[in-house]
Structures are given as structure tokens and as C-alpha cells.
Coordinates of C-alpha atoms in Angstrom, one line a residue:
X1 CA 123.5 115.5 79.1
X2 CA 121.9 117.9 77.3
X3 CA 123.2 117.8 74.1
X4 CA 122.4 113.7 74.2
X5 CA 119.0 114.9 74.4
X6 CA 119.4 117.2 71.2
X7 CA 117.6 116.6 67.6
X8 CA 118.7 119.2 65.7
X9 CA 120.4 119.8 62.0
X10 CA 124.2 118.3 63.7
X11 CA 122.3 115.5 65.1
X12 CA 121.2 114.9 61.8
X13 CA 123.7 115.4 60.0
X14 CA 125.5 112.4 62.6
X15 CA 122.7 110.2 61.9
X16 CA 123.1 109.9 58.2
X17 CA 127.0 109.6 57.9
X18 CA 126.1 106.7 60.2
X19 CA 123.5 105.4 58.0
X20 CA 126.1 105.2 55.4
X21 CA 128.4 103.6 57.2
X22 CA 127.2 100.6 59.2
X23 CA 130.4 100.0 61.4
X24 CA 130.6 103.1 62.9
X25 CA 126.7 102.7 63.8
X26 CA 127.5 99.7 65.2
X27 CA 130.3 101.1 67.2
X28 CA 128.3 103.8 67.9
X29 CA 125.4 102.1 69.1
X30 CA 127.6 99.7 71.3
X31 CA 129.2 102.9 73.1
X32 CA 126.1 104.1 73.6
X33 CA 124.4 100.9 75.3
X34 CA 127.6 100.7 77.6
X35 CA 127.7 104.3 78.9
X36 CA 124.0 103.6 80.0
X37 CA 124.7 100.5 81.4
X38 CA 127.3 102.2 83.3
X39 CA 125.1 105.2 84.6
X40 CA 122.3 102.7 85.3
X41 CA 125.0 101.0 87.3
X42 CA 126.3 104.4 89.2
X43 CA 122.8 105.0 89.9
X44 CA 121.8 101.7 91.6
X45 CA 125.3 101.5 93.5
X46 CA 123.9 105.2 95.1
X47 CA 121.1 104.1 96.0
X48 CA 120.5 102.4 99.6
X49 CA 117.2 100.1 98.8
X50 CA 116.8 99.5 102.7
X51 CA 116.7 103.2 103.2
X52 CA 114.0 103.5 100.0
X53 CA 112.0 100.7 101.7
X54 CA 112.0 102.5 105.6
X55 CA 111.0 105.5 103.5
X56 CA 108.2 103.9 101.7
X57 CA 106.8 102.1 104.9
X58 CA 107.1 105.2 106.8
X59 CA 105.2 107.6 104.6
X60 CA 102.8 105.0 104.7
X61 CA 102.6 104.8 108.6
X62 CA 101.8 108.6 108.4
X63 CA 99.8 109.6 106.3
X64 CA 97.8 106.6 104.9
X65 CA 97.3 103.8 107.6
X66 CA 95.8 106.3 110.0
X67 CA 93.3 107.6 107.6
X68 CA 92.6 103.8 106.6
X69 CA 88.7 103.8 107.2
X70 CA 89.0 106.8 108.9
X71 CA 88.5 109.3 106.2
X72 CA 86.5 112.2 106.8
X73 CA 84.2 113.1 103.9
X74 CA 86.3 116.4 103.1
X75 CA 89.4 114.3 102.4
X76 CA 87.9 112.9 99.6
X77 CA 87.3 114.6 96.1
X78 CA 87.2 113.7 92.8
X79 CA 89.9 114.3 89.8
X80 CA 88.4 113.6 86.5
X81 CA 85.0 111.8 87.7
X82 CA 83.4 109.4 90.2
X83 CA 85.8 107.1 90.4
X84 CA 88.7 108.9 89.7
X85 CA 89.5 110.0 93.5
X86 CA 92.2 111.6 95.8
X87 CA 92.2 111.9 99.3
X88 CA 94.5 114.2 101.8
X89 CA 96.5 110.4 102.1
X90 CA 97.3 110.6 98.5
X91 CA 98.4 114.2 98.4
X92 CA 100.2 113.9 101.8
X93 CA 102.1 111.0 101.0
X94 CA 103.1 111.9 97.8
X95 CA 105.0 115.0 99.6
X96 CA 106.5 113.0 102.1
X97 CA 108.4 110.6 99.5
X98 CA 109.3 112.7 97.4
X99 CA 111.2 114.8 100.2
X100 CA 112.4 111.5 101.3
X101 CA 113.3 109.8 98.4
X102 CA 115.1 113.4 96.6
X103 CA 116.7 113.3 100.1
X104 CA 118.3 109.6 99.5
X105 CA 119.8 110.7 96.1
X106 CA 120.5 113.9 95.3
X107 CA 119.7 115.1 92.0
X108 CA 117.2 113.0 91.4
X109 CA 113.7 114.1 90.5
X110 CA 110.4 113.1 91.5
X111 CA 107.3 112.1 89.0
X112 CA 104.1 111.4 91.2
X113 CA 100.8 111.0 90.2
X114 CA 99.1 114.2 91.9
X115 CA 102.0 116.5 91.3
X116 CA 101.3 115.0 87.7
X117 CA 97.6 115.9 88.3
X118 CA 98.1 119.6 89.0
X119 CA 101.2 119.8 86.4
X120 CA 101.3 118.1 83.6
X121 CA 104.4 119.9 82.5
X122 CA 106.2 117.1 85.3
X123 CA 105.5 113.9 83.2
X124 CA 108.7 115.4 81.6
X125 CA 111.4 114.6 83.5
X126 CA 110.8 110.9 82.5
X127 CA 113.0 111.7 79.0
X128 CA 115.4 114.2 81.2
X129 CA 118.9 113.4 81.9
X130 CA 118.3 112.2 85.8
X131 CA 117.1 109.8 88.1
X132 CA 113.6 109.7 88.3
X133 CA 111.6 108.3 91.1
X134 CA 107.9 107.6 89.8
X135 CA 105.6 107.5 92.4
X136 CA 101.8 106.4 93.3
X137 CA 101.2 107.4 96.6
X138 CA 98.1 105.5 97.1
X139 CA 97.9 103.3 94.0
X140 CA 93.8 102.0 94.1
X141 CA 92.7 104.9 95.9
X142 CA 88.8 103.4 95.6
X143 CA 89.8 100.9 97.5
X144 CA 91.5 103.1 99.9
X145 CA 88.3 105.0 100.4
X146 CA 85.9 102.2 100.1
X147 CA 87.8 100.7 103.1
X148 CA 89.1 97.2 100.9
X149 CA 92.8 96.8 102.2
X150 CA 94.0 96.1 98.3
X151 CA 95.4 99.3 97.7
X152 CA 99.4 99.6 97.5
X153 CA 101.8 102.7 97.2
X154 CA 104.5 102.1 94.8
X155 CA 107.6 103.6 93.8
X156 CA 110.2 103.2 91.2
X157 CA 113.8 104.4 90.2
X158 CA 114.5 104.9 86.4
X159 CA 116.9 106.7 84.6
X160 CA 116.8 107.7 80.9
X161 CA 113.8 105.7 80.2
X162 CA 115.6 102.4 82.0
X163 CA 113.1 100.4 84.7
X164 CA 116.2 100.0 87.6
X165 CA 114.4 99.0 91.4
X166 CA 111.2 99.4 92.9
X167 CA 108.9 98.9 95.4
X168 CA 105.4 97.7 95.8
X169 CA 104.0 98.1 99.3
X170 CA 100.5 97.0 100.6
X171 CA 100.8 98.3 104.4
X172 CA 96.8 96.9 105.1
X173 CA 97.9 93.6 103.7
X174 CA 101.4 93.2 105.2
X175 CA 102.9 93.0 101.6
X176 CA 106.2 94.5 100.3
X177 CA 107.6 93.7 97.1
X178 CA 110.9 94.7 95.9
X179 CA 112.6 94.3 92.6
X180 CA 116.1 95.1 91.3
X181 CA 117.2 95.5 87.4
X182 CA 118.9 92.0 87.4
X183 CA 118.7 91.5 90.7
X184 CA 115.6 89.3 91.0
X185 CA 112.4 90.1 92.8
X186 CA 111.2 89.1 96.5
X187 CA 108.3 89.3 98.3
X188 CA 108.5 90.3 102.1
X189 CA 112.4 88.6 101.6
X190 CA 111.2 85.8 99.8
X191 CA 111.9 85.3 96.4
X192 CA 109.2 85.6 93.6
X193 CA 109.3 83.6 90.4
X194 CA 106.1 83.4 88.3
X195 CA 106.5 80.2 86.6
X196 CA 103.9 79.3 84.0
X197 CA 100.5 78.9 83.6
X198 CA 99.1 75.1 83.8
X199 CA 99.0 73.1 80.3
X200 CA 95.6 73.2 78.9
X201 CA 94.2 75.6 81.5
X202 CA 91.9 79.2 80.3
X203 CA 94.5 82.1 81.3
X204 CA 93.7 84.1 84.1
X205 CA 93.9 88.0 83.3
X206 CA 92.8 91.1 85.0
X207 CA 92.2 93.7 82.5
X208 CA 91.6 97.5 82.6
X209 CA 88.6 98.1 84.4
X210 CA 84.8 98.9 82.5
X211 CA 84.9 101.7 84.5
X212 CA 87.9 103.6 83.1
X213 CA 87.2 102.0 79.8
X214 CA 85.7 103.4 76.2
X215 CA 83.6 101.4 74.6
X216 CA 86.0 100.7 71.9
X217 CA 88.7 99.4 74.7
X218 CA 85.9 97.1 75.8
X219 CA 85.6 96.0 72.4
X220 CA 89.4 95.4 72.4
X221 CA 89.8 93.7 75.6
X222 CA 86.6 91.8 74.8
X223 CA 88.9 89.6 72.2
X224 CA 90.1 87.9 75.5
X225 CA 87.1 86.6 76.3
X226 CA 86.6 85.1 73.0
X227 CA 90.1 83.5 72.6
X228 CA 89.0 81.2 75.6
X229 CA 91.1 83.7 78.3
X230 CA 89.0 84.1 82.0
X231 CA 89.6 88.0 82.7
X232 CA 88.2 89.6 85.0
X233 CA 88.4 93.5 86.2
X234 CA 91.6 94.7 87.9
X235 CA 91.5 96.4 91.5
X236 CA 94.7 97.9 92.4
X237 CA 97.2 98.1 89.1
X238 CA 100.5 97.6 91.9
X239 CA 99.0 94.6 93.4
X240 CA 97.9 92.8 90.3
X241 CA 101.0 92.9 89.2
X242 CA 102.2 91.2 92.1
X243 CA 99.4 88.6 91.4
X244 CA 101.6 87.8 88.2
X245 CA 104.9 87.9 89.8
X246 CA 103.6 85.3 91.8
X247 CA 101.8 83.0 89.5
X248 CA 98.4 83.8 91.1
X249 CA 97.0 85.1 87.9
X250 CA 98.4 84.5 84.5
X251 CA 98.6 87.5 82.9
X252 CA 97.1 91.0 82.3
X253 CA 96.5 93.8 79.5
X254 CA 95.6 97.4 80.4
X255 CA 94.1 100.0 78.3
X256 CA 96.2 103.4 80.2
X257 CA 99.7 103.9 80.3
X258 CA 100.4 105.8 83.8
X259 CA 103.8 105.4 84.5
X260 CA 103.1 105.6 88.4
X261 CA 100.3 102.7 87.7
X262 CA 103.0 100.3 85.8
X263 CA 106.2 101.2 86.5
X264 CA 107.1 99.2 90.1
X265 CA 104.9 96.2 88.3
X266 CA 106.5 95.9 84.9
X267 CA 110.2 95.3 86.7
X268 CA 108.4 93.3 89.6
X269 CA 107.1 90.9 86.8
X270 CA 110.3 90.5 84.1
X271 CA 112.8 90.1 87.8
X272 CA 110.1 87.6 88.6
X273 CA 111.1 86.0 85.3
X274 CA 107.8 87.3 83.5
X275 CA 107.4 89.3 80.1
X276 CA 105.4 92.2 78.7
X277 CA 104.7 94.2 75.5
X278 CA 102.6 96.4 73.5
X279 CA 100.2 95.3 70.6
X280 CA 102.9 96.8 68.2
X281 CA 105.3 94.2 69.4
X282 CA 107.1 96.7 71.1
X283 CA 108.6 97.3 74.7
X284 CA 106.2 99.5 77.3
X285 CA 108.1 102.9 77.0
X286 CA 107.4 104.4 80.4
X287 CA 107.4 107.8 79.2
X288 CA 104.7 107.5 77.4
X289 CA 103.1 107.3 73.4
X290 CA 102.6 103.2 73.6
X291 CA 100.5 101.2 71.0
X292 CA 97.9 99.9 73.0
X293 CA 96.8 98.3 74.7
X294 CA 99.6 96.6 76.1
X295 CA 100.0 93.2 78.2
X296 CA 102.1 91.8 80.9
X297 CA 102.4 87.7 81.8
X298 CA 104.3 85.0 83.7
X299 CA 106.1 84.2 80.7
X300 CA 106.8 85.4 76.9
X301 CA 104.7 82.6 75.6
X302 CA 101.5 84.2 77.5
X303 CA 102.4 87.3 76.8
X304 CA 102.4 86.6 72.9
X305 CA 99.2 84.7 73.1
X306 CA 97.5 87.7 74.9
X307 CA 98.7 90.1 72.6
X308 CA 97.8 88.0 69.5
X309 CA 94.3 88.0 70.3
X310 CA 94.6 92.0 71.1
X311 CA 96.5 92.9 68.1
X312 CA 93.6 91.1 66.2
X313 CA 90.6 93.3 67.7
X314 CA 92.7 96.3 67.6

């Protein structure tokens, strides 16, 4: 696993006797694409998503619905400004996944959004050789604190790169969402599909909100506006995607790449039959160094409209 990782002069050296013969890249390239497919595979076949799901609804049950609109002013601080906040349910809940979830597949690693916060050093294991589960304990933690039930924790299972299940779980509003890399997406065992939006209606997209915005991403998003889209600011990241996967809003386009904010979303909206990119016409990479911003819609034909208009401004 290690050496797949590897860049150095033998890897180069590989790379352009491949260039100079097109077969063998081919073949090459093939192989490659199966062994993931068949790791991905061995990693899904591991998993137990019932067990993932009890885990999920039990760190929620306690350590975040008991402090729902019952948090004490020294659970709450702030991170990187005023509304960039953490509580003791974000912190606490964080711990107890990821001793659940490492406990459900062993091996795997664990890339949450506070451990992230006091390491950055952690965002690495998203290009390592295991499983990673990526992890928001408390995904909308303004909301949390502000006592609004749309907050959400979500988790997600990739490996090398590869978006495989996840979960998006809103405990105040009764909501959990699962998806599954082919497998299709369902909402509390129902299945989603997000259709398309209405013939001759203005889009509906939730965009990074002004408060975690420069004023150059305002300018960006602003294109929206002016290519006859309605947006409006987003709350939780988790649960508007769910608002896609379910054809209640049309779209969206955000301005951060957080792989704990988009990960459980992203596969909750393409198993729901929706589509994403970035304004370089590229796939999200959930490790990180996107063009962006990048958008996310009910269907490829809404996704390419919002990006058009963004890739315009940019």
C-alpha cells in the first residue's frame, strides 16, 4: 500500500515507458480501476451499516440531545471567530464515534472535524492507504447552540479518495439519511430520488453563507443571482444536502471544501440520482485542493447551469 502511494524516480521512470506505449497504459489503468473497485467492495462487504447507524444515533442520544437547549455557557467557545463555534457536544461526540466506528472496522481511521481542529496533521489519512471514516459530530453547530433543531451529525466511509456509504442524522428533527456507493439512498427507509427542477422555474440554491464568506466569494456566488437563480444562505451543510436529495431545493454551490461538511452529502445527492462538480469541470476530490467554488444539484443539467454562471464570475 505504500509503495502505491510513492512518486519517486521508479515511479517515474513507469510513467513514461507508459506514455510511450498506450496499451500497456491502458491495461494498466484498467488493473488499476479493478483492484479499487474490489477493495472498495471488501470494504463495504465489512461493514455492518445497521451497526454504523445504532452507532450514529447513540452518540447522539449521549452527548448531543441532552445538551440540546441545555448548554451551559462554558460549553460553548469559539474556534476561528464568532460564528465559528464548538461545544463539549461536539468534542464529546466526536470521541464517542470514532471509538465506535474504529470499533466496527478495524483498521480503519478516523478524520473528524475537531480532531482536525487541534491537528491538522489528521486531514492526512484522507490520501492514506485505509478506510477512513469522516466525521462532523455536530454538523451546524450555531444552530445547535442557538437552539434551531437543523443541525445534523454526519458520517462517511471512504477509502483511497472513493465516497462508499454514509450517514446523515438530524436526531431534533427525526431525520436519518443513509446512502450506499450504488446502492441508492433512503430517508428514514424510504427511498430518495431528487428528480428535476420544474420547466421554466428560477433554481432554488443555498449557497455558502455571507458569514463565512470573503468578499470576493460574494462576488462569485453573487453571479447566481444575476443568472435569474433564487439562493438563499445555507444552515446546516448535512441537511441541505438532503434538501437536494429530496427535490426540496434545486441545487447548491459552496465556497469551503470541509470534507466532514460534504462528504455524507455529495453520495446522499449522486445515490439520489443528483450530480456535482467544481468550476474547473472537475469531480469534488474530498481530500482537498478543489477549484472553487464547487456546486452540487438534482441533476447534471442543473449542475452545469450553476457552474456556468460560477465559472463565469470566477
Amino acid at each position: 500500500m505504500i509503495e502505491a502511494m510513492r512518486t519517486d524516480a521508479a515511479g517515474t521512470t513507469a510513467n513514461r515507458a507508459n506514455a510511450a506505449n498506450p496499451a500497456a497504459n491502458t491495461a494498466d489503468a484498467t488493473a488499476g480501476t479493478a483492484a479499487a473497485e474490489r477493495a472498495a467492495a471488501e470494504v463495504l462487504r465489512a461493514v455492518d451499516g445497521a451497526a454504523v447507524e445504532a452507532a450514529v444515533r447513540a452518540a447522539a442520544a449521549a452527548e448531543i440531545t441532552p445538551r440540546f437547549r441545555q448548554l451551559a455557557a462554558e460549553e460553548i467557545a469559539e474556534k476561528n471567530g464568532p460564528h465559528d463555534l464548538v461545544t463539549t457536544a461536539d468534542r464529546l461526540a466526536e470521541e464517542h464515534l470514532t471509538a465506535a466506528l474504529t470499533s466496527l472496522l478495524p483498521g480503519s481511521m478516523v478524520v473528524g472535524e475537531e480532531a482536525v481542529h487541534a491537528d491538522p496533521s489528521v486531514l492526512g489519512a484522507l490520501s492514506g492507504p485505509d478506510p477512513v471514516w469522516i466525521v462532523d459530530p455536530v454538523d451546524g453547530t450555531r444552530q445547535f447552540v442557538h437552539g434551531d433543531p437543523g443541525f445534523a451529525t454526519l458520517v462517511t466511509l471512504a477509502l483511497h479518495g472513493e465516497l462508499l456509504a454514509s450517514w446523515t442524522y438530524a436526531p431534533a428533527l427525526g431525520l436519518m439519511a443513509v446512502a450506499r456507493r450504488g446502492g441508492g439512498a433512503r430517508l428514514n427507509g424510504s427511498p430518495l430520488q431528487a428528480g428535476s427542477p420544474e420547466p421554466g422555474q428560477a433554481l432554488r440554491v443555498a449557497i455558502s453563507h455571507y458569514d463565512f464568506t470573503t468578499d470576493e466569494q460574494k462576488r462569485v456566488l453573487a453571479a447566481l443571482d444575476a443568472g435569474g437563480v433564487a439562493t438563499r444562505p445555507c444552515g446546516s451543510a448535512g441537511l441541505e444536502y438532503l434538501h437536494v436529495a429530496q427535490g426540496a431545493i434545486d441545487g447548491l454551490a459552496f465556497s469551503w471544501e470541509n470534507a466532514w461538511d460534504h462528504a455524507a452529502g455529495l453520495l446522499l445527492v449522486q445515490e439520489a440520482g443528483g450530480a456535482g462538480g467544481t468550476v474547473a469541470g472537475e469531480p469534488f476530490r474530498i481530500a482537498g485542493g478543489n477549484a472553487l467554488p464547487f456546486a452540487a444539484a438534482r441533476d447534471a443539467a442543473t449542475a452545469r447551469r450553476i457552474l456556468g454562471l460560477l465559472a463565469a464570475a470566477n
